[in-house]
CSV table of C-alpha atoms and ligand atoms in Angstrom, one decimal:
chain,number,residue,atom,x,y,z
A,1,MET,CA,-53.4,148.9,20.9
A,2,LEU,CA,-53.2,151.4,18.2
A,3,SER,CA,-53.7,149.2,14.8
A,4,PRO,CA,-55.5,145.8,15.1
A,5,MET,CA,-53.1,142.8,15.7
A,6,MET,CA,-52.9,139.3,15.8
A,7,PRO,CA,-55.6,137.1,17.9
A,8,LEU,CA,-52.1,135.6,19.6
A,9,ILE,CA,-51.3,139.1,21.1
A,10,THR,CA,-54.5,140.6,21.8
A,11,GLU,CA,-55.7,137.2,24.0
A,12,GLY,CA,-52.0,137.1,25.5
A,13,LEU,CA,-52.5,141.0,26.6
A,14,ASP,CA,-56.6,140.2,27.9
A,15,ASP,CA,-54.9,137.8,30.1
A,16,ALA,CA,-53.1,139.8,32.2
A,17,PHE,CA,-53.8,143.4,31.4
A,18,THR,CA,-56.3,145.6,30.8
A,19,LEU,CA,-56.2,146.1,26.9
A,20,HIS,CA,-57.8,149.2,25.2
A,21,ARG,CA,-58.2,148.7,21.5
A,22,ALA,CA,-58.1,152.1,19.9
A,23,TYR,CA,-58.6,151.2,16.7
A,24,GLU,CA,-62.0,150.1,17.4
A,25,LYS,CA,-63.3,153.3,18.8
A,26,PRO,CA,-64.9,155.9,16.0
A,27,ASP,CA,-63.3,158.9,17.4
A,28,ARG,CA,-59.3,157.5,17.9
A,29,ASP,CA,-58.4,161.1,19.3
A,30,ALA,CA,-61.1,161.4,21.7
A,31,TYR,CA,-60.4,158.1,22.9
A,32,LEU,CA,-57.0,158.5,23.3
A,33,ALA,CA,-57.4,161.9,25.2
A,34,GLU,CA,-60.0,160.0,27.4
A,35,ILE,CA,-57.4,156.9,28.3
A,36,GLY,CA,-54.1,158.3,27.2
A,37,PRO,CA,-53.3,159.8,30.3
A,38,ARG,CA,-53.7,156.1,32.3
A,39,ILE,CA,-51.6,153.9,29.2
A,40,ARG,CA,-48.4,152.4,30.4
A,41,GLY,CA,-48.0,150.0,27.7
A,42,LEU,CA,-47.9,150.2,23.7
A,43,ALA,CA,-48.3,147.0,21.4
A,44,ALA,CA,-47.1,148.5,18.1
A,45,GLY,CA,-48.2,147.1,14.6
A,46,HIS,CA,-49.3,149.1,11.5
A,47,GLY,CA,-48.7,153.3,11.6
A,48,ARG,CA,-46.1,155.4,13.2
A,49,ILE,CA,-45.1,155.9,16.5
A,50,ASP,CA,-43.3,159.5,17.2
A,51,GLY,CA,-43.3,162.6,19.8
A,52,ALA,CA,-46.4,163.3,18.7
A,53,VAL,CA,-48.4,160.2,20.2
A,54,MET,CA,-45.9,159.7,22.9
A,55,ASP,CA,-47.1,163.5,23.8
A,56,ARG,CA,-50.6,161.7,24.6
A,57,LEU,CA,-49.3,159.3,26.7
A,58,PRO,CA,-47.6,160.4,29.1
A,59,GLN,CA,-47.2,157.6,31.8
A,60,LEU,CA,-45.9,155.4,29.1
A,61,GLU,CA,-42.8,153.5,29.9
A,62,ILE,CA,-42.7,150.3,26.9
A,63,ILE,CA,-43.6,150.2,23.5
A,64,ALA,CA,-43.4,146.3,21.9
A,65,ASN,CA,-43.0,146.6,18.4
A,66,PHE,CA,-44.3,143.3,16.1
A,67,GLY,CA,-41.8,143.2,14.4
A,68,VAL,CA,-37.6,143.5,14.2
A,69,GLY,CA,-37.4,146.4,12.1
A,70,TYR,CA,-39.0,149.4,13.9
A,71,ASP,CA,-38.4,152.4,11.5
A,72,SER,CA,-42.0,153.3,12.1
A,73,ILE,CA,-41.0,154.6,15.9
A,74,ASP,CA,-39.2,157.2,16.8
A,75,ALA,CA,-36.8,154.8,19.1
A,76,VAL,CA,-34.7,158.2,20.0
A,77,GLU,CA,-37.3,160.2,21.1
A,78,ALA,CA,-38.7,157.0,23.2
A,79,GLY,CA,-35.0,156.7,24.5
A,80,ARG,CA,-35.4,160.5,25.5
A,81,ARG,CA,-38.2,160.2,27.3
A,82,GLY,CA,-37.0,156.8,28.9
A,83,ILE,CA,-39.6,154.7,27.4
A,84,ILE,CA,-38.0,151.5,26.2
A,85,VAL,CA,-39.2,150.2,22.6
A,86,THR,CA,-39.0,146.4,22.0
A,87,ASN,CA,-38.6,144.4,18.8
A,88,THR,CA,-38.5,140.7,17.6
A,89,PRO,CA,-35.4,139.9,16.9
A,90,ASP,CA,-33.9,136.4,15.9
A,91,VAL,CA,-37.5,134.5,15.6
A,92,LEU,CA,-37.7,135.7,12.2
A,93,THR,CA,-34.4,135.2,10.8
A,94,ASP,CA,-34.6,132.1,9.2
A,95,GLU,CA,-38.2,132.2,7.5
A,96,VAL,CA,-37.1,135.9,6.1
A,97,ALA,CA,-33.6,134.3,5.0
A,98,ASP,CA,-35.6,130.9,3.6
A,99,LEU,CA,-37.8,134.2,1.5
A,100,ALA,CA,-34.9,136.1,0.4
A,101,VAL,CA,-33.5,133.1,-1.4
A,102,GLY,CA,-36.5,132.1,-2.6
A,103,LEU,CA,-37.1,135.3,-4.3
A,104,LEU,CA,-33.4,135.4,-5.9
A,105,LEU,CA,-34.1,132.1,-7.2
A,106,ALA,CA,-37.7,132.6,-8.4
A,107,THR,CA,-36.1,136.2,-10.0
A,108,VAL,CA,-33.3,134.4,-11.4
A,109,ARG,CA,-35.1,131.5,-13.2
A,110,GLU,CA,-38.6,133.4,-13.9
A,111,LEU,CA,-40.6,131.0,-11.3
A,112,PRO,CA,-43.8,133.0,-11.6
A,113,GLN,CA,-43.6,133.5,-15.2
A,114,ALA,CA,-43.2,130.1,-15.9
A,115,ASP,CA,-45.6,129.1,-14.1
A,116,ARG,CA,-48.2,131.6,-15.6
A,117,TYR,CA,-47.0,130.3,-19.1
A,118,LEU,CA,-47.8,126.8,-18.1
A,119,ARG,CA,-51.1,128.1,-16.7
A,120,ALA,CA,-51.9,130.0,-20.3
A,121,GLY,CA,-51.7,126.5,-21.9
A,122,LYS,CA,-48.5,128.2,-23.7
A,123,TRP,CA,-46.5,125.3,-23.2
A,124,LEU,CA,-48.9,123.1,-25.4
A,125,ASP,CA,-47.1,125.6,-28.7
A,126,LYS,CA,-43.3,125.9,-27.0
A,127,PRO,CA,-41.3,125.1,-24.2
A,128,TYR,CA,-40.9,127.8,-22.1
A,129,PRO,CA,-37.9,130.5,-23.1
A,130,LEU,CA,-34.6,130.0,-21.2
A,131,SER,CA,-33.6,132.0,-18.2
A,132,THR,CA,-30.7,133.9,-17.2
A,133,THR,CA,-28.7,131.6,-14.1
A,134,LEU,CA,-27.5,132.0,-10.5
A,135,ARG,CA,-24.0,130.0,-12.0
A,136,SER,CA,-21.0,132.3,-11.9
A,137,ARG,CA,-23.3,135.1,-10.0
A,138,LYS,CA,-21.8,137.6,-7.3
A,139,VAL,CA,-24.0,138.3,-4.4
A,140,GLY,CA,-23.6,141.6,-2.8
A,141,ILE,CA,-25.5,141.9,0.4
A,142,LEU,CA,-26.1,145.2,1.9
A,143,GLY,CA,-26.9,144.6,5.8
A,144,LEU,CA,-24.9,142.0,6.9
A,145,GLY,CA,-26.9,141.4,10.2
A,146,ARG,CA,-28.6,138.6,11.4
A,147,ILE,CA,-30.8,138.0,8.8
A,148,GLY,CA,-28.3,138.8,6.0
A,149,LYS,CA,-25.6,136.4,7.7
A,150,ALA,CA,-28.5,133.7,7.3
A,151,VAL,CA,-28.7,134.8,3.6
A,152,ALA,CA,-25.2,134.3,3.2
A,153,LYS,CA,-25.3,130.9,4.6
A,154,ARG,CA,-27.9,129.7,2.8
A,155,LEU,CA,-26.3,131.2,-0.5
A,156,GLU,CA,-22.6,129.5,0.6
A,157,ALA,CA,-24.5,126.0,-0.3
A,158,PHE,CA,-24.9,127.4,-3.8
A,159,GLY,CA,-21.8,128.3,-4.1
A,160,VAL,CA,-21.9,131.8,-5.1
A,161,GLU,CA,-19.6,134.4,-4.3
A,162,ILE,CA,-20.7,137.1,-1.3
A,163,ALA,CA,-19.5,140.5,-0.3
A,164,TYR,CA,-21.0,143.1,1.8
A,165,HIS,CA,-21.7,146.5,2.7
A,166,GLY,CA,-22.3,147.8,5.9
A,167,ARG,CA,-21.4,150.7,8.1
A,168,SER,CA,-18.3,149.2,9.4
A,169,ARG,CA,-16.0,145.7,8.5
A,170,GLN,CA,-16.9,142.9,10.4
A,171,ALA,CA,-14.3,140.8,12.1
A,172,ASP,CA,-14.9,137.1,11.5
A,173,VAL,CA,-16.9,137.3,8.5
A,174,PRO,CA,-15.5,135.4,5.5
A,175,TYR,CA,-17.2,137.8,2.7
A,176,ALA,CA,-15.2,140.7,0.8
A,177,TYR,CA,-16.3,144.2,2.5
A,178,HIS,CA,-16.8,147.3,0.4
A,179,PRO,CA,-16.6,150.6,2.5
A,180,THR,CA,-19.2,152.1,-0.3
A,181,LEU,CA,-22.6,150.6,-1.5
A,182,VAL,CA,-21.6,151.9,-5.2
A,183,GLY,CA,-18.6,149.5,-5.0
A,184,LEU,CA,-20.6,146.5,-4.2
A,185,ALA,CA,-22.8,147.2,-6.3
A,186,LYS,CA,-20.2,147.8,-8.9
A,187,ALA,CA,-18.3,144.2,-7.9
A,188,VAL,CA,-21.4,142.1,-8.0
A,189,ASP,CA,-24.7,141.3,-10.4
A,190,VAL,CA,-27.2,140.3,-7.4
A,191,LEU,CA,-27.3,143.4,-4.9
A,192,MET,CA,-29.3,141.7,-2.0
A,193,ALA,CA,-30.4,144.5,0.6
A,194,VAL,CA,-31.6,143.3,4.4
A,195,ALA,CA,-30.8,146.7,5.8
A,196,PRO,CA,-33.3,148.6,8.2
A,197,GLY,CA,-35.6,151.5,7.2
A,198,GLY,CA,-34.8,155.4,8.5
A,199,ALA,CA,-33.7,158.3,7.5
A,200,GLU,CA,-30.1,157.0,7.3
A,201,THR,CA,-31.1,154.4,5.1
A,202,LYS,CA,-33.7,156.1,2.9
A,203,GLY,CA,-33.1,155.9,-0.8
A,204,MET,CA,-29.5,154.7,-0.1
A,205,ILE,CA,-30.1,152.3,-3.7
A,206,ASN,CA,-30.5,154.9,-6.3
A,207,ALA,CA,-30.0,155.7,-9.5
A,208,GLU,CA,-25.5,155.5,-9.3
A,209,VAL,CA,-26.2,152.0,-7.2
A,210,LEU,CA,-28.4,150.4,-10.1
A,211,ARG,CA,-25.9,151.7,-12.8
A,212,ALA,CA,-23.5,150.3,-11.0
A,213,LEU,CA,-25.0,146.8,-10.7
A,214,GLY,CA,-25.1,147.0,-14.6
A,215,PRO,CA,-27.2,145.2,-17.1
A,216,THR,CA,-26.8,141.9,-15.5
A,217,GLY,CA,-27.6,143.2,-12.1
A,218,ILE,CA,-30.3,141.7,-10.2
A,219,LEU,CA,-31.9,143.9,-7.0
A,220,VAL,CA,-33.6,141.6,-4.4
A,221,ASN,CA,-35.2,143.5,-1.2
A,222,VAL,CA,-36.2,142.1,1.7
A,223,GLY,CA,-35.2,144.7,4.1
A,224,ARG,CA,-37.2,147.8,3.8
A,225,GLY,CA,-39.3,150.0,0.5
A,226,SER,CA,-37.9,152.9,1.9
A,227,VAL,CA,-33.9,152.2,1.2
A,228,VAL,CA,-34.6,151.8,-2.7
A,229,ASP,CA,-35.2,155.2,-4.4
A,230,GLU,CA,-38.4,153.6,-6.2
A,231,ARG,CA,-38.6,155.8,-9.0
A,232,ALA,CA,-34.9,154.9,-9.8
A,233,LEU,CA,-35.4,151.5,-9.7
A,234,ILE,CA,-38.7,151.5,-12.1
A,235,GLU,CA,-36.3,154.0,-14.7
A,236,ALA,CA,-33.6,151.3,-13.9
A,237,LEU,CA,-36.1,148.5,-14.9
A,238,ARG,CA,-37.1,150.5,-18.1
A,239,SER,CA,-33.9,151.3,-19.2
A,240,LYS,CA,-32.5,147.8,-18.6
A,241,THR,CA,-30.0,149.5,-16.8
A,242,ILE,CA,-30.3,146.4,-14.4
A,243,LEU,CA,-31.6,142.7,-15.6
A,244,SER,CA,-34.6,142.2,-12.9
A,245,ALA,CA,-35.8,142.8,-9.4
A,246,GLY,CA,-37.2,140.7,-6.9
A,247,LEU,CA,-39.1,142.9,-4.1
A,248,ASP,CA,-40.7,141.9,-0.7
A,249,VAL,CA,-40.9,145.4,0.4
A,250,PHE,CA,-42.2,149.0,-1.1
A,251,GLU,CA,-42.3,152.0,-0.7
A,252,ASP,CA,-45.6,152.9,0.2
A,253,GLU,CA,-46.8,149.8,1.2
A,254,PRO,CA,-49.6,148.3,0.6
A,255,ARG,CA,-49.4,150.5,-2.6
A,256,VAL,CA,-47.1,149.1,-5.2
A,257,PRO,CA,-46.3,151.3,-8.7
A,258,ALA,CA,-48.6,150.6,-11.5
A,259,GLU,CA,-45.2,150.9,-13.4
A,260,LEU,CA,-43.8,147.5,-11.4
A,261,ILE,CA,-47.3,145.5,-11.5
A,262,ALA,CA,-47.0,146.2,-14.9
A,263,MET,CA,-43.6,144.6,-15.5
A,264,ASP,CA,-43.9,141.2,-16.3
A,265,HIS,CA,-40.1,140.0,-15.8
A,266,ILE,CA,-39.5,141.2,-12.5
A,267,VAL,CA,-41.0,139.1,-9.5
A,268,LEU,CA,-43.1,141.2,-6.8
A,269,VAL,CA,-44.5,139.7,-3.2
A,270,PRO,CA,-46.5,141.2,-0.8
A,271,HIS,CA,-44.0,141.7,2.4
A,272,VAL,CA,-44.1,138.0,3.4
A,273,GLY,CA,-40.9,137.6,4.8
A,274,SER,CA,-41.8,136.9,8.1
A,275,ALA,CA,-45.5,135.6,6.9
A,276,SER,CA,-45.6,132.2,7.6
A,277,VAL,CA,-47.6,130.6,10.9
A,278,HIS,CA,-44.9,129.3,12.9
A,279,THR,CA,-43.2,132.7,12.5
A,280,ARG,CA,-45.9,135.8,13.0
A,281,ASN,CA,-46.8,133.1,16.4
A,282,ALA,CA,-43.4,133.0,17.6
A,283,MET,CA,-43.2,137.5,17.2
A,284,GLY,CA,-46.3,137.6,18.4
A,285,GLN,CA,-45.6,135.9,21.5
A,286,LEU,CA,-42.1,137.7,22.0
A,287,VAL,CA,-44.4,141.0,21.7
A,288,VAL,CA,-46.4,139.7,24.5
A,289,ASP,CA,-43.7,138.3,26.9
A,290,ASN,CA,-41.7,141.6,26.4
A,291,LEU,CA,-44.8,143.4,28.1
A,292,LEU,CA,-44.9,140.6,30.5
A,293,SER,CA,-41.8,140.6,31.3
A,294,TRP,CA,-41.6,144.7,31.7
A,295,PHE,CA,-44.6,144.7,34.0
A,296,ALA,CA,-43.7,141.9,35.9
A,297,GLY,CA,-40.9,143.9,36.7
A,298,LYS,CA,-37.8,142.2,34.9
A,299,GLY,CA,-37.2,144.2,32.4
A,300,PRO,CA,-37.8,143.7,28.7
A,301,SER,CA,-36.6,140.6,26.9
A,302,THR,CA,-35.5,142.3,23.5
A,303,PRO,CA,-35.1,146.3,24.1
A,304,VAL,CA,-33.5,147.9,20.8
A,305,ALA,CA,-30.2,149.8,20.6
A,306,GLU,CA,-31.4,153.2,21.3
A,307,THR,CA,-33.0,152.1,24.3
A,308,PRO,CA,-31.3,149.8,26.3
A,309,TRP,CA,-32.2,148.3,29.6
A,310,THR,CA,-30.1,150.0,32.4
A,311,GLY,CA,-31.5,148.0,35.4
A,312,ARG,CA,-34.6,150.3,35.7
A,313,ALA,CA,-37.7,148.7,37.5
A,314,ALA,CA,-41.0,149.0,35.8
B,401,NAP,P1,-29.8,143.6,12.3
B,401,NAP,O1,-29.3,142.5,12.6
B,401,NAP,O2,-29.6,144.5,12.9
B,401,NAP,O3,-29.1,143.9,10.9
B,401,NAP,C1,-29.0,145.1,9.9
B,401,NAP,C2,-28.0,145.0,9.0
B,401,NAP,O4,-27.6,146.7,8.0
B,401,NAP,C3,-26.5,145.5,9.9
B,401,NAP,O5,-25.2,144.3,9.8
B,401,NAP,C4,-26.2,146.6,9.7
B,401,NAP,O6,-24.7,146.7,9.8
B,401,NAP,C5,-26.4,147.1,8.4
B,401,NAP,N1,-26.8,148.6,8.4
B,401,NAP,C6,-27.6,149.0,9.6
B,401,NAP,N2,-27.8,150.6,9.2
B,401,NAP,C7,-26.6,150.7,8.0
B,401,NAP,C8,-26.5,151.9,7.1
B,401,NAP,N3,-27.0,153.2,7.0
B,401,NAP,N4,-25.7,151.2,5.9
B,401,NAP,C9,-25.2,150.6,5.8
B,401,NAP,N5,-25.8,149.1,6.5
B,401,NAP,C10,-26.5,149.2,7.7
B,401,NAP,O7,-31.2,143.2,11.8
B,401,NAP,P2,-32.0,142.6,10.8
B,401,NAP,O8,-32.7,141.4,12.4
B,401,NAP,O9,-31.0,141.4,10.2
B,401,NAP,O10,-33.1,143.0,10.2
B,401,NAP,C11,-32.7,143.7,9.4
B,401,NAP,C12,-33.9,144.3,8.2
B,401,NAP,O11,-34.6,143.3,7.7
B,401,NAP,C13,-34.6,144.8,9.7
B,401,NAP,O12,-34.4,146.0,10.1
B,401,NAP,C14,-36.2,145.1,8.8
B,401,NAP,O13,-36.1,145.8,7.8
B,401,NAP,C15,-36.2,144.0,7.8
B,401,NAP,N6,-36.9,142.8,7.6
B,401,NAP,C16,-37.6,142.5,7.0
B,401,NAP,C17,-38.8,141.5,7.2
B,401,NAP,C18,-39.5,141.2,6.1
B,401,NAP,O14,-40.8,140.5,6.3
B,401,NAP,N7,-39.4,141.0,4.4
B,401,NAP,C19,-38.8,140.9,8.0
B,401,NAP,C20,-37.9,141.0,8.7
B,401,NAP,C21,-37.1,142.3,9.0
B,401,NAP,P3,-24.0,148.0,10.6
B,401,NAP,O15,-23.9,148.1,11.7
B,401,NAP,O16,-22.2,147.3,10.3
B,401,NAP,O17,-23.7,149.3,9.4
B,402,8YV,C1,-43.3,141.9,9.5
B,402,8YV,C2,-41.0,142.6,9.2
B,402,8YV,O1,-44.1,141.6,8.4
B,402,8YV,O2,-40.0,142.0,11.2
B,402,8YV,C3,-39.9,143.2,10.2
B,402,8YV,O3,-39.2,144.2,10.3
B,402,8YV,O4,-40.9,143.9,7.9
B,402,8YV,C4,-42.1,141.9,9.2
B,402,8YV,O5,-41.4,141.1,10.0
B,402,8YV,C5,-43.9,143.6,10.4
B,402,8YV,O6,-43.3,143.8,11.1
B,402,8YV,C6,-45.3,143.2,10.2
B,402,8YV,O7,-46.1,144.3,9.8
């Protein structure tokens, strides 16, 4: 384990394996040089795991990631070396979709601002100003995957029109498909980003997309901070090119640009999409289960697409 992880994971791994906590060592490099050649599994929390890390762990068989998004792991390189990467899909889908819809409503109806207004005693002087509305809005989802679909299902109940963009059109979904992100942004006034991070999506919500979203537009991002060009977003919010934003994820977490923090009209939360006790426990258990299953010779429970399970024994 290269970075600290929740007790459910450390206890589960301590029970079954010899767990080396590299993050506790004052000289992590020296420690890795000593134990690296014997390490067969990694439980991955924070921090990048690339070829340079894998070089230090020549017997590595599996990397079990805490999170469905695994952009911090070079999974292609892992696949090239025959190392399995696992993630935590499905167990967090509903939690993140709830947060996404909550963040959208909080942004549209200015819930944090209204809360601050009441606490400041301003209601005693006059009512809180009228907000914008979800009524008649069209929502465009970037990344209609597991979470994107769960968001769409919830939004159907709100009576809003839904469209989406992804690399390809999906059969059996009732929503309008836009082959380009700019095309989707033009067609909607809420852009809900639920796409994975990584080189392919880096900065894809850029100045052009934000211009297309327009002056009544709201960006909600619960996918990855890297998907948004944060400088372009700050400029678009400043110049009122778009109306507002609700953000759970940021380019350089946990650092959030001072310009965003200074904007009172947007809503910012600290990457809490999956952060309930219930869901984090389920994610943690899946990390443990993947490692247990692998080292019991049963294969990984939830391998990622780049490192599919082909039936090799551990
Ligand atoms: P998923 O089922 O794999 O869905 C990802 C979707 O993104 C797919 O529909 C895919 O559609 C689309 N996509 C992938 N690459 C794309 C590209 N280059 N351009 C456009 N669309 C692209 O994953 P999920 O379980 O829904 O999770 C999605 C992401 O949410 C995770 O990767 C993670 O980054 C984020 N997440 C955040 C939190 C949080 O706490 N805020 C929690 C969990 C997950 P196509 O294949 O058709 O392109
Ligand atoms: C976690 C996430 O907060 O699953 C993901 O991709 O972003 C979140 O569920 C994160 O992975 C843990 O740090």
